[in-house]
Amino acid sequence: MNGPKHKLCTKLSSTYLRKWWITIAIASVLIVGGVLVACQFSVLINAIVDRMVALRPGAKTFGWWAKPPVEPHISLYIYNVTNADDFLSNGSKAIVDEVGPYVYSESWEKVNIVENDNGTLSYNLRKIYSFREDLSVGPEDDVVIVPNIPMLSATSQSKHAARFLRLAMASIMDILKIKPFVQVSVGQLLWGYEDPLLKLAKDVVPKEQKLPYEEFGLLYGKNGTSSDRVTVNTGVDDIEKYGIIDQYNGRTHLPHWTSDECNRLNGTDGSIFPPHIDHDRVLHVYDKDLCRLMPLVFEKEVMTSNEVPGYRFTPPEWVFADVESHPENMCFCPAGQPSCSPNGLFNVSLCQYDSPIMLSFPHFYLGDESLRTQVEGISPPEKEKHQFFMDVQPKMGTTLRVRARVQINLAVSQVFDIKQVANFPDIIFPILWFEEGIDSLPNEVTDLMRFAEQVPPKIRVALIVGLFALGVALLLLSTFCLIRNSHRQSTLHLEGSNYLATAQVDMNKKQNKDTQPARY
């Protein structure tokens, strides 16, 4: 009697039940897959981004890095001195008139690129400047009056020299008719003009001490291919080093400052940064004219005109702070406390052949008010106009928008033995300020950034929802069917028992009937 019952259960277990147990297993796999997507999908996307942005010759991103598909501009504003004679003869406060902008478009290209065996690339940077009169206030021929930087640098450096040298210098300047202010065109101030002192130095200074230029200009020698050899990490082996400078002219550190920390060169050129940037990351930019790494800290989240989200990074307020406000800046004082810069200034004389050049932000933004009021005519600084900032796409580490704003100043020291500058007081004299940068990237670049930023999160959510929904649905369905099947099996078992019991009763009745004697 157990034979039919056993066959029925076996059939249910081997066919019907097995199908739903397999369904439960599939549902469990789908749910586990959803959990894995929730936890590990970002890791996969980051790995794809890392491979995509790393500098591999032949890749699209490599081409963008080698020859950026942008047209940067540099806008210059010159402090034209309007009372030079009164300032020198009567001791009046200098009055300046800010004239500008004078705008140049730039073309950047990395040339002589060599791939090295240690995961780095070496190159020279070619920058070509083209004057844009249509964007400027006037032509390059506009005339301005500015401090005579070669002369005032020489006199300031002679302050602690022997007296007879200062007197000799005064005689030479008298003979050459050199004055503390020069009247030059904008083009000459930027790209170079013949200076009597430099011409004299060329003839009399020993060869090993000669300056590497024959004319003076604030941008002299920069319109063309730089001789500086830069080596950067590709990020192929280590994405955290992507774009980071490995060597600059064969050096891994600057030779100027008093600690390895301040002499570090391991920043980028400002166009790219290691990807996956968060709010706590401190970015570092190196430019030869800055004479140091420029740290940048997160300020706020921004959105470009192409709807690409970015993070705005700016120099911290302490970057040009005095050592009283920020003692860590002491390493930028090569000759100890006396050589430290006032609050809001940075001394780059060691990178400018000892010329007393001081950098600041435009209008002495973040600097002491007294710096601005040493001369008349400079309006109070405004953050929107004078802040240095970079907008960076955080996932890929690409710069979206830049406003690199810097002011060039001359630290003049009064030297009584040189009659030409005897009335020139100790002063930080502003020369000009500029902003260099880009407004936006081409659509081809921003489309890729927008895809990398917006599409993967949507795919992640869709996969999580889809896998969980399908897994839970299959799990509920299979569980329901198993419960229903279990109930059906119990019913069949009960019906089978009742049938057997009834059959037994009928059989007993029949047997009893057969055994009873016949009655006549």
Short mmCIF file of C-alpha atoms in Angstrom, two decimals:
data_model
loop_
_atom_site.label_atom_id
_atom_site.label_comp_id
_atom_site.label_asym_id
_atom_site.label_seq_id
_atom_site.Cartn_x
_atom_site.Cartn_y
_atom_site.Cartn_z
CA MET A 1 0.00 0.00 0.00
CA ASN A 2 2.98 2.38 0.35
CA GLY A 3 3.98 1.89 -3.30
CA PRO A 4 1.59 4.40 -4.97
CA LYS A 5 2.20 7.03 -2.26
CA HIS A 6 5.98 6.80 -2.57
CA LYS A 7 5.84 7.09 -6.37
CA LEU A 8 3.66 10.20 -6.12
CA CYS A 9 6.08 12.01 -3.73
CA THR A 10 9.06 11.01 -5.84
CA LYS A 11 7.45 12.43 -8.93
CA LEU A 12 6.67 15.70 -7.20
CA SER A 13 10.19 16.00 -5.78
CA SER A 14 12.00 15.10 -8.99
CA THR A 15 10.10 17.33 -11.36
CA TYR A 16 7.88 19.96 -9.86
CA LEU A 17 9.85 20.69 -6.70
CA ARG A 18 13.25 20.62 -8.39
CA LYS A 19 12.17 23.34 -10.82
CA TRP A 20 11.28 25.75 -8.02
CA TRP A 21 14.37 25.00 -5.98
CA ILE A 22 16.41 25.98 -9.04
CA THR A 23 14.32 29.15 -9.29
CA ILE A 24 15.10 29.99 -5.64
CA ALA A 25 18.81 29.51 -6.36
CA ILE A 26 18.60 31.87 -9.36
CA ALA A 27 16.71 34.44 -7.28
CA SER A 28 19.38 34.27 -4.58
CA VAL A 29 22.11 34.82 -7.19
CA LEU A 30 20.27 37.85 -8.55
CA ILE A 31 19.89 39.36 -5.07
CA VAL A 32 23.56 38.74 -4.28
CA GLY A 33 24.40 40.31 -7.65
CA GLY A 34 22.42 43.39 -6.66
CA VAL A 35 24.38 43.64 -3.42
CA LEU A 36 27.67 43.32 -5.30
CA VAL A 37 26.64 46.02 -7.79
CA ALA A 38 25.70 48.31 -4.90
CA CYS A 39 29.08 47.80 -3.26
CA GLN A 40 31.52 47.28 -6.14
CA PHE A 41 30.10 48.98 -9.24
CA SER A 42 31.87 52.26 -8.44
CA VAL A 43 35.17 50.41 -8.16
CA LEU A 44 34.64 49.00 -11.66
CA ILE A 45 33.75 52.40 -13.11
CA ASN A 46 36.78 54.00 -11.45
CA ALA A 47 39.01 51.34 -12.98
CA ILE A 48 37.55 52.13 -16.41
CA VAL A 49 38.07 55.87 -15.88
CA ASP A 50 41.65 55.26 -14.71
CA ARG A 51 42.45 53.35 -17.86
CA MET A 52 40.74 55.92 -20.04
CA VAL A 53 42.55 59.01 -18.69
CA ALA A 54 46.07 57.54 -18.30
CA LEU A 55 48.54 59.03 -20.78
CA ARG A 56 49.00 56.31 -23.37
CA PRO A 57 50.47 57.42 -26.73
CA GLY A 58 47.81 57.09 -29.39
CA ALA A 59 44.87 57.41 -27.01
CA LYS A 60 42.41 60.27 -27.40
CA THR A 61 43.15 61.68 -23.95
CA PHE A 62 46.86 61.65 -24.78
CA GLY A 63 46.16 63.79 -27.83
CA TRP A 64 44.14 66.24 -25.75
CA TRP A 65 46.99 66.45 -23.25
CA ALA A 66 49.70 66.91 -25.89
CA LYS A 67 47.81 69.58 -27.80
CA PRO A 68 44.89 70.88 -25.73
CA PRO A 69 41.84 71.64 -27.92
CA VAL A 70 41.34 75.01 -26.22
CA GLU A 71 42.33 78.62 -26.82
CA PRO A 72 43.55 80.11 -23.54
CA HIS A 73 43.73 83.87 -23.13
CA ILE A 74 45.92 86.08 -21.02
CA SER A 75 44.65 89.55 -20.10
CA LEU A 76 47.12 92.06 -18.70
CA TYR A 77 46.43 95.22 -16.70
CA ILE A 78 49.30 97.69 -16.35
CA TYR A 79 49.72 100.25 -13.56
CA ASN A 80 50.61 103.41 -15.51
CA VAL A 81 52.35 105.98 -13.26
CA THR A 82 50.83 109.43 -13.86
CA ASN A 83 52.99 111.59 -11.53
CA ALA A 84 56.50 110.15 -11.83
CA ASP A 85 58.25 113.56 -11.58
CA ASP A 86 56.29 114.72 -8.51
CA PHE A 87 56.89 111.35 -6.85
CA LEU A 88 60.68 111.68 -7.29
CA SER A 89 61.14 115.40 -6.69
CA ASN A 90 58.45 116.32 -4.16
CA GLY A 91 57.98 113.06 -2.27
CA SER A 92 54.35 112.83 -3.34
CA LYS A 93 52.57 109.52 -3.14
CA ALA A 94 52.71 107.72 -6.48
CA ILE A 95 49.50 107.76 -8.47
CA VAL A 96 48.79 104.92 -10.85
CA ASP A 97 46.11 104.41 -13.46
CA GLU A 98 45.22 100.81 -14.24
CA VAL A 99 45.06 100.40 -18.01
CA GLY A 100 43.89 97.25 -19.71
CA PRO A 101 43.05 94.65 -20.59
CA TYR A 102 45.62 93.89 -23.25
CA VAL A 103 44.60 90.44 -24.41
CA TYR A 104 46.60 87.69 -26.09
CA SER A 105 45.28 84.35 -27.26
CA GLU A 106 47.56 81.38 -26.62
CA SER A 107 48.28 78.12 -28.37
CA TRP A 108 49.76 75.34 -26.23
CA GLU A 109 51.51 72.23 -27.48
CA LYS A 110 53.86 69.74 -25.86
CA VAL A 111 56.68 68.92 -28.26
CA ASN A 112 59.69 66.60 -28.30
CA ILE A 113 57.66 64.05 -26.34
CA VAL A 114 59.64 61.00 -25.26
CA GLU A 115 58.17 57.95 -23.51
CA ASN A 116 60.45 56.74 -20.72
CA ASP A 117 60.79 53.25 -19.27
CA ASN A 118 59.69 54.23 -15.75
CA GLY A 119 56.10 55.22 -16.62
CA THR A 120 56.89 58.87 -17.39
CA LEU A 121 56.87 61.20 -20.39
CA SER A 122 59.32 64.05 -21.08
CA TYR A 123 58.50 67.08 -23.20
CA ASN A 124 59.07 70.77 -23.91
CA LEU A 125 56.17 73.22 -23.87
CA ARG A 126 55.52 75.48 -26.83
CA LYS A 127 53.43 78.58 -26.16
CA ILE A 128 52.51 80.95 -28.95
CA TYR A 129 50.97 84.32 -28.06
CA SER A 130 48.87 86.30 -30.54
CA PHE A 131 47.70 89.83 -29.75
CA ARG A 132 43.93 90.31 -29.84
CA GLU A 133 43.34 94.00 -30.40
CA ASP A 134 39.62 93.32 -30.79
CA LEU A 135 39.49 92.23 -27.15
CA SER A 136 41.93 94.88 -25.86
CA VAL A 137 41.53 98.49 -24.84
CA GLY A 138 44.09 99.59 -27.39
CA PRO A 139 47.03 98.50 -29.55
CA GLU A 140 50.36 97.18 -28.31
CA ASP A 141 51.79 100.60 -29.22
CA ASP A 142 50.01 102.26 -26.30
CA VAL A 143 52.62 104.03 -24.17
CA VAL A 144 52.85 103.59 -20.40
CA ILE A 145 55.19 104.87 -17.67
CA VAL A 146 56.40 102.21 -15.26
CA PRO A 147 59.28 101.74 -12.80
CA ASN A 148 62.63 100.96 -14.45
CA ILE A 149 62.89 97.38 -13.20
CA PRO A 150 66.52 96.66 -14.29
CA MET A 151 67.77 99.90 -12.74
CA LEU A 152 65.80 99.67 -9.48
CA SER A 153 66.76 96.00 -9.13
CA ALA A 154 70.43 96.95 -9.44
CA THR A 155 70.19 99.83 -6.97
CA SER A 156 68.24 97.78 -4.42
CA GLN A 157 70.81 94.97 -4.63
CA SER A 158 73.64 97.47 -4.07
CA LYS A 159 72.19 98.78 -0.80
CA HIS A 160 74.49 96.60 1.31
CA ALA A 161 77.50 96.78 -1.04
CA ALA A 162 80.58 98.95 -0.50
CA ARG A 163 79.89 102.68 -0.74
CA PHE A 164 82.33 103.27 -3.57
CA LEU A 165 80.40 100.72 -5.68
CA ARG A 166 77.19 102.63 -5.13
CA LEU A 167 78.86 105.89 -6.09
CA ALA A 168 80.31 104.26 -9.19
CA MET A 169 76.88 102.96 -10.11
CA ALA A 170 75.44 106.46 -9.73
CA SER A 171 78.10 107.83 -12.10
CA ILE A 172 77.42 105.16 -14.70
CA MET A 173 73.68 105.82 -14.54
CA ASP A 174 74.35 109.54 -14.89
CA ILE A 175 76.44 108.96 -17.99
CA LEU A 176 73.91 106.57 -19.52
CA LYS A 177 71.04 108.93 -18.56
CA ILE A 178 69.16 106.13 -16.81
CA LYS A 179 66.09 107.20 -14.86
CA PRO A 180 63.93 105.41 -12.26
CA PHE A 181 60.89 105.42 -14.56
CA VAL A 182 60.73 104.48 -18.23
CA GLN A 183 58.28 105.34 -20.93
CA VAL A 184 57.71 102.29 -23.12
CA SER A 185 55.00 100.74 -25.22
CA VAL A 186 52.91 97.89 -23.89
CA GLY A 187 54.55 95.57 -26.40
CA GLN A 188 58.04 96.62 -25.27
CA LEU A 189 57.21 96.17 -21.58
CA LEU A 190 55.99 92.64 -22.25
CA TRP A 191 58.21 91.31 -25.03
CA GLY A 192 61.39 93.26 -24.55
CA TYR A 193 63.30 96.49 -25.18
CA GLU A 194 66.98 97.29 -25.16
CA ASP A 195 68.08 98.41 -21.72
CA PRO A 196 71.35 100.32 -21.23
CA LEU A 197 72.25 98.47 -18.03
CA LEU A 198 71.70 95.05 -19.58
CA LYS A 199 73.70 96.10 -22.62
CA LEU A 200 76.54 97.25 -20.36
CA ALA A 201 76.37 94.05 -18.33
CA LYS A 202 76.67 92.04 -21.53
CA ASP A 203 80.00 93.72 -22.27
CA VAL A 204 81.62 93.82 -18.83
CA VAL A 205 80.17 91.00 -16.71
CA PRO A 206 82.11 87.67 -16.76
CA LYS A 207 80.55 85.09 -19.05
CA GLU A 208 79.51 82.76 -16.23
CA GLN A 209 77.60 85.59 -14.50
CA LYS A 210 75.81 86.99 -17.54
CA LEU A 211 72.04 87.03 -17.68
CA PRO A 212 70.50 84.71 -20.26
CA TYR A 213 68.87 87.58 -22.14
CA GLU A 214 69.95 90.81 -23.79
CA GLU A 215 66.72 92.75 -23.55
CA PHE A 216 64.28 93.31 -20.73
CA GLY A 217 60.61 92.32 -20.95
CA LEU A 218 58.25 90.76 -18.46
CA LEU A 219 57.38 88.02 -20.98
CA TYR A 220 60.70 88.08 -22.81
CA GLY A 221 61.58 84.70 -24.33
CA LYS A 222 58.24 83.11 -23.52
CA ASN A 223 56.72 83.33 -27.00
CA GLY A 224 57.91 80.03 -28.45
CA THR A 225 59.27 76.68 -27.33
CA SER A 226 60.59 76.62 -23.79
CA SER A 227 64.02 75.13 -23.13
CA ASP A 228 62.72 73.68 -19.85
CA ARG A 229 62.47 69.90 -19.97
CA VAL A 230 59.53 68.55 -18.00
CA THR A 231 58.99 64.90 -17.02
CA VAL A 232 55.57 63.80 -15.77
CA ASN A 233 53.99 60.54 -14.66
CA THR A 234 51.59 58.92 -17.11
CA GLY A 235 49.37 57.29 -14.48
CA VAL A 236 49.51 53.95 -16.32
CA ASP A 237 51.29 52.20 -13.44
CA ASP A 238 49.92 54.36 -10.61
CA ILE A 239 46.89 56.56 -11.26
CA GLU A 240 47.57 58.53 -8.08
CA LYS A 241 50.65 59.96 -9.82
CA TYR A 242 48.76 60.88 -13.00
CA GLY A 243 50.12 64.16 -14.37
CA ILE A 244 52.43 64.70 -11.38
CA ILE A 245 55.83 66.18 -12.24
CA ASP A 246 58.63 63.68 -11.75
CA GLN A 247 61.50 65.97 -12.78
CA TYR A 248 61.91 69.54 -13.97
CA ASN A 249 65.13 70.09 -15.90
CA GLY A 250 66.47 66.93 -14.30
CA ARG A 251 65.64 68.05 -10.74
CA THR A 252 63.18 66.40 -8.38
CA HIS A 253 63.29 69.37 -5.97
CA LEU A 254 63.86 73.11 -6.23
CA PRO A 255 67.21 74.41 -4.94
CA HIS A 256 65.91 77.66 -3.43
CA TRP A 257 64.20 77.04 -0.10
CA THR A 258 65.25 75.75 3.30
CA SER A 259 63.33 72.44 3.46
CA ASP A 260 62.50 69.54 1.19
CA GLU A 261 58.82 70.15 1.82
CA CYS A 262 58.96 73.66 0.37
CA ASN A 263 61.28 72.57 -2.45
CA ARG A 264 58.88 69.86 -3.67
CA LEU A 265 58.00 69.75 -7.34
CA ASN A 266 55.38 67.00 -7.25
CA GLY A 267 52.46 69.00 -8.56
CA THR A 268 50.91 69.16 -12.00
CA ASP A 269 50.94 71.84 -14.69
CA GLY A 270 47.34 72.67 -13.76
CA SER A 271 45.65 71.07 -16.77
CA ILE A 272 45.15 67.61 -15.22
CA PHE A 273 45.13 66.10 -11.74
CA PRO A 274 44.89 62.53 -10.39
CA PRO A 275 41.20 61.54 -10.77
CA HIS A 276 38.54 60.76 -8.14
CA ILE A 277 38.94 64.07 -6.33
CA ASP A 278 37.03 64.71 -3.10
CA HIS A 279 36.52 67.84 -1.01
CA ASP A 280 39.44 67.02 1.29
CA ARG A 281 42.04 66.73 -1.47
CA VAL A 282 44.70 69.45 -1.69
CA LEU A 283 45.77 70.01 -5.29
CA HIS A 284 49.23 71.31 -6.18
CA VAL A 285 50.25 73.28 -9.27
CA TYR A 286 53.82 74.07 -10.28
CA ASP A 287 54.79 76.90 -12.59
CA LYS A 288 58.38 78.04 -12.95
CA ASP A 289 57.46 81.70 -12.54
CA LEU A 290 55.70 80.99 -9.23
CA CYS A 291 58.98 79.55 -7.90
CA ARG A 292 57.09 77.04 -5.74
CA LEU A 293 54.15 74.64 -5.60
CA MET A 294 50.85 76.47 -5.39
CA PRO A 295 48.43 74.59 -3.09
CA LEU A 296 44.73 74.69 -3.93
CA VAL A 297 41.92 73.77 -1.54
CA PHE A 298 38.24 73.05 -2.17
CA GLU A 299 35.93 76.04 -2.02
CA LYS A 300 32.59 75.00 -3.53
CA GLU A 301 30.82 72.89 -6.13
CA VAL A 302 30.14 74.53 -9.49
CA MET A 303 28.36 73.73 -12.75
CA THR A 304 29.78 74.70 -16.12
CA SER A 305 27.79 76.11 -19.02
CA ASN A 306 27.98 72.61 -20.59
CA GLU A 307 26.27 71.16 -17.48
CA VAL A 308 29.38 69.39 -16.30
CA PRO A 309 29.70 69.44 -12.49
CA GLY A 310 33.01 70.54 -11.03
CA TYR A 311 34.79 71.50 -7.84
CA ARG A 312 36.30 74.96 -7.43
CA PHE A 313 39.76 75.02 -5.88
CA THR A 314 41.51 78.18 -4.74
CA PRO A 315 44.76 79.01 -2.93
CA PRO A 316 44.29 78.97 0.86
CA GLU A 317 44.40 82.33 2.61
CA TRP A 318 47.75 81.46 4.20
CA VAL A 319 49.59 80.78 0.94
CA PHE A 320 51.21 84.26 0.90
CA ALA A 321 50.84 84.88 4.64
CA ASP A 322 53.68 86.20 6.81
CA VAL A 323 55.41 83.83 9.23
CA GLU A 324 53.65 85.39 12.22
CA SER A 325 50.30 84.32 10.78
CA HIS A 326 51.51 81.04 9.31
CA PRO A 327 54.84 79.79 10.75
CA GLU A 328 55.05 76.99 8.17
CA ASN A 329 55.97 79.66 5.58
CA MET A 330 59.30 80.18 7.33
CA CYS A 331 60.91 77.76 4.89
CA PHE A 332 60.35 80.36 2.16
CA CYS A 333 62.70 82.77 3.94
CA PRO A 334 66.15 81.66 2.64
CA ALA A 335 68.08 84.20 4.70
CA GLY A 336 66.05 83.87 7.87
CA GLN A 337 63.48 86.21 9.36
CA PRO A 338 64.71 89.44 7.67
CA SER A 339 64.12 87.91 4.22
CA CYS A 340 60.51 86.95 4.93
CA SER A 341 57.84 88.67 2.87
CA PRO A 342 55.13 90.91 4.30
CA ASN A 343 51.64 89.46 4.58
CA GLY A 344 50.15 89.04 1.11
CA LEU A 345 53.44 88.88 -0.83
CA PHE A 346 55.77 86.14 -2.03
CA ASN A 347 59.43 86.83 -2.75
CA VAL A 348 60.55 85.19 -6.03
CA SER A 349 63.88 86.99 -6.34
CA LEU A 350 65.79 83.69 -6.16
CA CYS A 351 64.04 82.64 -9.37
CA GLN A 352 64.51 86.05 -11.03
CA TYR A 353 68.30 86.49 -10.89
CA ASP A 354 68.01 88.25 -7.53
CA SER A 355 65.74 90.99 -8.88
CA PRO A 356 63.49 92.00 -5.95
CA ILE A 357 60.28 90.76 -7.56
CA MET A 358 57.33 90.12 -5.27
CA LEU A 359 54.21 88.27 -6.33
CA SER A 360 50.76 88.87 -4.90
CA PHE A 361 47.19 88.46 -5.97
CA PRO A 362 45.70 91.37 -7.97
CA HIS A 363 45.05 94.55 -6.01
CA PHE A 364 46.82 92.80 -3.09
CA TYR A 365 43.83 90.53 -2.58
CA LEU A 366 44.28 88.63 0.75
CA GLY A 367 47.16 90.98 1.59
CA ASP A 368 47.53 93.80 4.11
CA GLU A 369 45.61 96.97 3.30
CA SER A 370 48.81 98.99 3.75
CA LEU A 371 50.28 97.43 0.59
CA ARG A 372 47.48 98.82 -1.55
CA THR A 373 47.51 102.27 0.00
CA GLN A 374 51.25 102.84 -0.57
CA VAL A 375 50.17 104.21 -3.95
CA GLU A 376 46.99 105.93 -5.06
CA GLY A 377 44.70 104.65 -7.77
CA ILE A 378 44.28 100.96 -6.84
CA SER A 379 40.70 100.10 -5.97
CA PRO A 380 39.91 97.69 -3.12
CA PRO A 381 40.21 94.04 -4.18
CA GLU A 382 37.10 92.11 -5.20
CA LYS A 383 36.89 88.35 -4.93
CA GLU A 384 35.01 87.93 -8.21
CA LYS A 385 37.61 89.94 -10.15
CA HIS A 386 40.84 89.10 -8.36
CA GLN A 387 40.60 85.57 -6.94
CA PHE A 388 42.82 82.80 -8.32
CA PHE A 389 40.76 79.65 -8.96
CA MET A 390 40.50 76.42 -10.93
CA ASP A 391 37.33 74.46 -11.62
CA VAL A 392 38.13 70.75 -11.86
CA GLN A 393 36.00 67.79 -12.97
CA PRO A 394 36.39 65.51 -9.92
CA LYS A 395 35.88 62.09 -11.52
CA MET A 396 38.41 62.53 -14.34
CA GLY A 397 40.67 65.19 -12.80
CA THR A 398 40.48 67.48 -15.83
CA THR A 399 40.48 71.25 -15.46
CA LEU A 400 37.25 72.80 -16.72
CA ARG A 401 37.80 76.52 -16.15
CA VAL A 402 40.75 78.56 -14.95
CA ARG A 403 41.43 82.07 -13.73
CA ALA A 404 45.11 82.21 -12.74
CA ARG A 405 45.40 85.77 -11.44
CA VAL A 406 48.74 87.10 -10.25
CA GLN A 407 50.23 90.56 -9.71
CA ILE A 408 53.90 91.44 -10.25
CA ASN A 409 55.42 93.96 -7.83
CA LEU A 410 58.87 95.42 -7.35
CA ALA A 411 60.33 95.76 -3.83
CA VAL A 412 62.35 98.98 -4.04
CA SER A 413 64.91 99.88 -1.38
CA GLN A 414 65.94 103.49 -0.83
CA VAL A 415 69.66 104.04 -1.48
CA PHE A 416 70.87 107.52 -0.53
CA ASP A 417 74.30 107.25 -2.21
CA ILE A 418 72.70 106.86 -5.64
CA LYS A 419 71.25 110.25 -6.40
CA GLN A 420 68.88 109.00 -9.07
CA VAL A 421 66.92 107.04 -6.45
CA ALA A 422 67.76 108.97 -3.29
CA ASN A 423 64.15 110.13 -3.05
CA PHE A 424 62.68 106.78 -4.01
CA PRO A 425 61.32 105.40 -0.69
CA ASP A 426 61.19 101.81 0.48
CA ILE A 427 58.05 100.65 -1.26
CA ILE A 428 56.33 97.67 -2.85
CA PHE A 429 55.60 99.15 -6.26
CA PRO A 430 52.91 97.39 -8.36
CA ILE A 431 53.85 96.88 -12.01
CA LEU A 432 50.98 94.90 -13.57
CA TRP A 433 48.59 92.05 -12.96
CA PHE A 434 47.28 89.41 -15.31
CA GLU A 435 44.72 86.66 -15.53
CA GLU A 436 45.43 83.60 -17.62
CA GLY A 437 42.96 80.85 -18.26
CA ILE A 438 40.24 79.15 -20.20
CA ASP A 439 36.48 79.60 -20.14
CA SER A 440 35.33 76.20 -21.36
CA LEU A 441 36.32 72.96 -23.06
CA PRO A 442 35.13 71.68 -26.47
CA ASN A 443 31.90 69.68 -26.62
CA GLU A 444 33.82 66.53 -27.52
CA VAL A 445 35.61 66.69 -24.18
CA THR A 446 32.67 67.80 -22.05
CA ASP A 447 30.39 65.16 -23.60
CA LEU A 448 32.80 62.48 -22.40
CA MET A 449 32.94 64.07 -18.94
CA ARG A 450 29.18 64.35 -18.73
CA PHE A 451 28.84 60.69 -19.76
CA ALA A 452 31.39 59.60 -17.13
CA GLU A 453 29.66 61.69 -14.48
CA GLN A 454 25.98 61.03 -15.20
CA VAL A 455 25.57 57.67 -16.96
CA PRO A 456 27.37 55.22 -14.59
CA PRO A 457 25.27 56.21 -11.53
CA LYS A 458 22.09 55.69 -13.57
CA ILE A 459 23.32 52.31 -14.77
CA ARG A 460 24.20 51.39 -11.19
CA VAL A 461 20.73 52.30 -9.89
CA ALA A 462 19.04 50.48 -12.79
CA LEU A 463 21.08 47.33 -12.19
CA ILE A 464 20.48 47.39 -8.44
CA VAL A 465 16.73 47.92 -8.83
CA GLY A 466 16.48 45.41 -11.67
CA LEU A 467 18.46 42.66 -9.98
CA PHE A 468 16.76 43.11 -6.62
CA ALA A 469 13.27 43.35 -8.14
CA LEU A 470 13.72 40.28 -10.34
CA GLY A 471 15.41 38.31 -7.56
CA VAL A 472 12.73 39.14 -4.98
CA ALA A 473 9.93 38.46 -7.48
CA LEU A 474 11.35 35.03 -8.36
CA LEU A 475 11.95 34.25 -4.68
CA LEU A 476 8.38 35.15 -3.72
CA LEU A 477 6.94 33.24 -6.69
CA SER A 478 8.96 30.09 -6.02
CA THR A 479 8.22 30.23 -2.28
CA PHE A 480 4.50 30.62 -3.00
CA CYS A 481 4.54 27.70 -5.41
CA LEU A 482 6.45 25.49 -2.99
CA ILE A 483 4.00 26.26 -0.18
CA ARG A 484 1.09 25.65 -2.52
CA ASN A 485 2.66 22.40 -3.71
CA SER A 486 3.26 21.30 -0.12
CA HIS A 487 -0.41 21.89 0.67
CA ARG A 488 -1.45 20.00 -2.48
CA GLN A 489 0.82 17.09 -1.53
CA SER A 490 -0.76 16.95 1.96
CA THR A 491 -4.20 16.92 0.37
CA LEU A 492 -3.24 14.15 -2.01
CA HIS A 493 -1.80 12.18 0.90
CA LEU A 494 -5.01 12.61 2.90
CA GLU A 495 -7.21 11.70 -0.05
CA GLY A 496 -5.02 8.67 -0.74
CA SER A 497 -5.36 7.53 2.90
CA ASN A 498 -9.14 7.95 2.84
CA TYR A 499 -9.31 6.01 -0.40
CA LEU A 500 -7.25 3.19 1.04
CA ALA A 501 -9.31 3.12 4.23
CA THR A 502 -12.55 3.02 2.26
CA ALA A 503 -11.18 0.30 0.02
CA GLN A 504 -10.16 -1.70 3.10
CA VAL A 505 -13.62 -1.39 4.62
CA ASP A 506 -15.27 -2.50 1.39
CA MET A 507 -12.91 -5.40 1.15
CA ASN A 508 -13.63 -6.46 4.73
CA LYS A 509 -17.34 -6.24 4.09
CA LYS A 510 -16.98 -8.41 1.00
CA GLN A 511 -14.92 -10.97 2.89
CA ASN A 512 -17.47 -11.11 5.73
CA LYS A 513 -20.23 -11.58 3.21
CA ASP A 514 -18.38 -14.40 1.51
CA THR A 515 -17.77 -16.27 4.79
CA GLN A 516 -21.37 -16.16 6.00
CA PRO A 517 -23.35 -19.54 5.39
CA ALA A 518 -26.17 -19.50 2.97
CA ARG A 519 -29.66 -19.57 4.47
CA TYR A 520 -32.44 -21.58 2.92
#
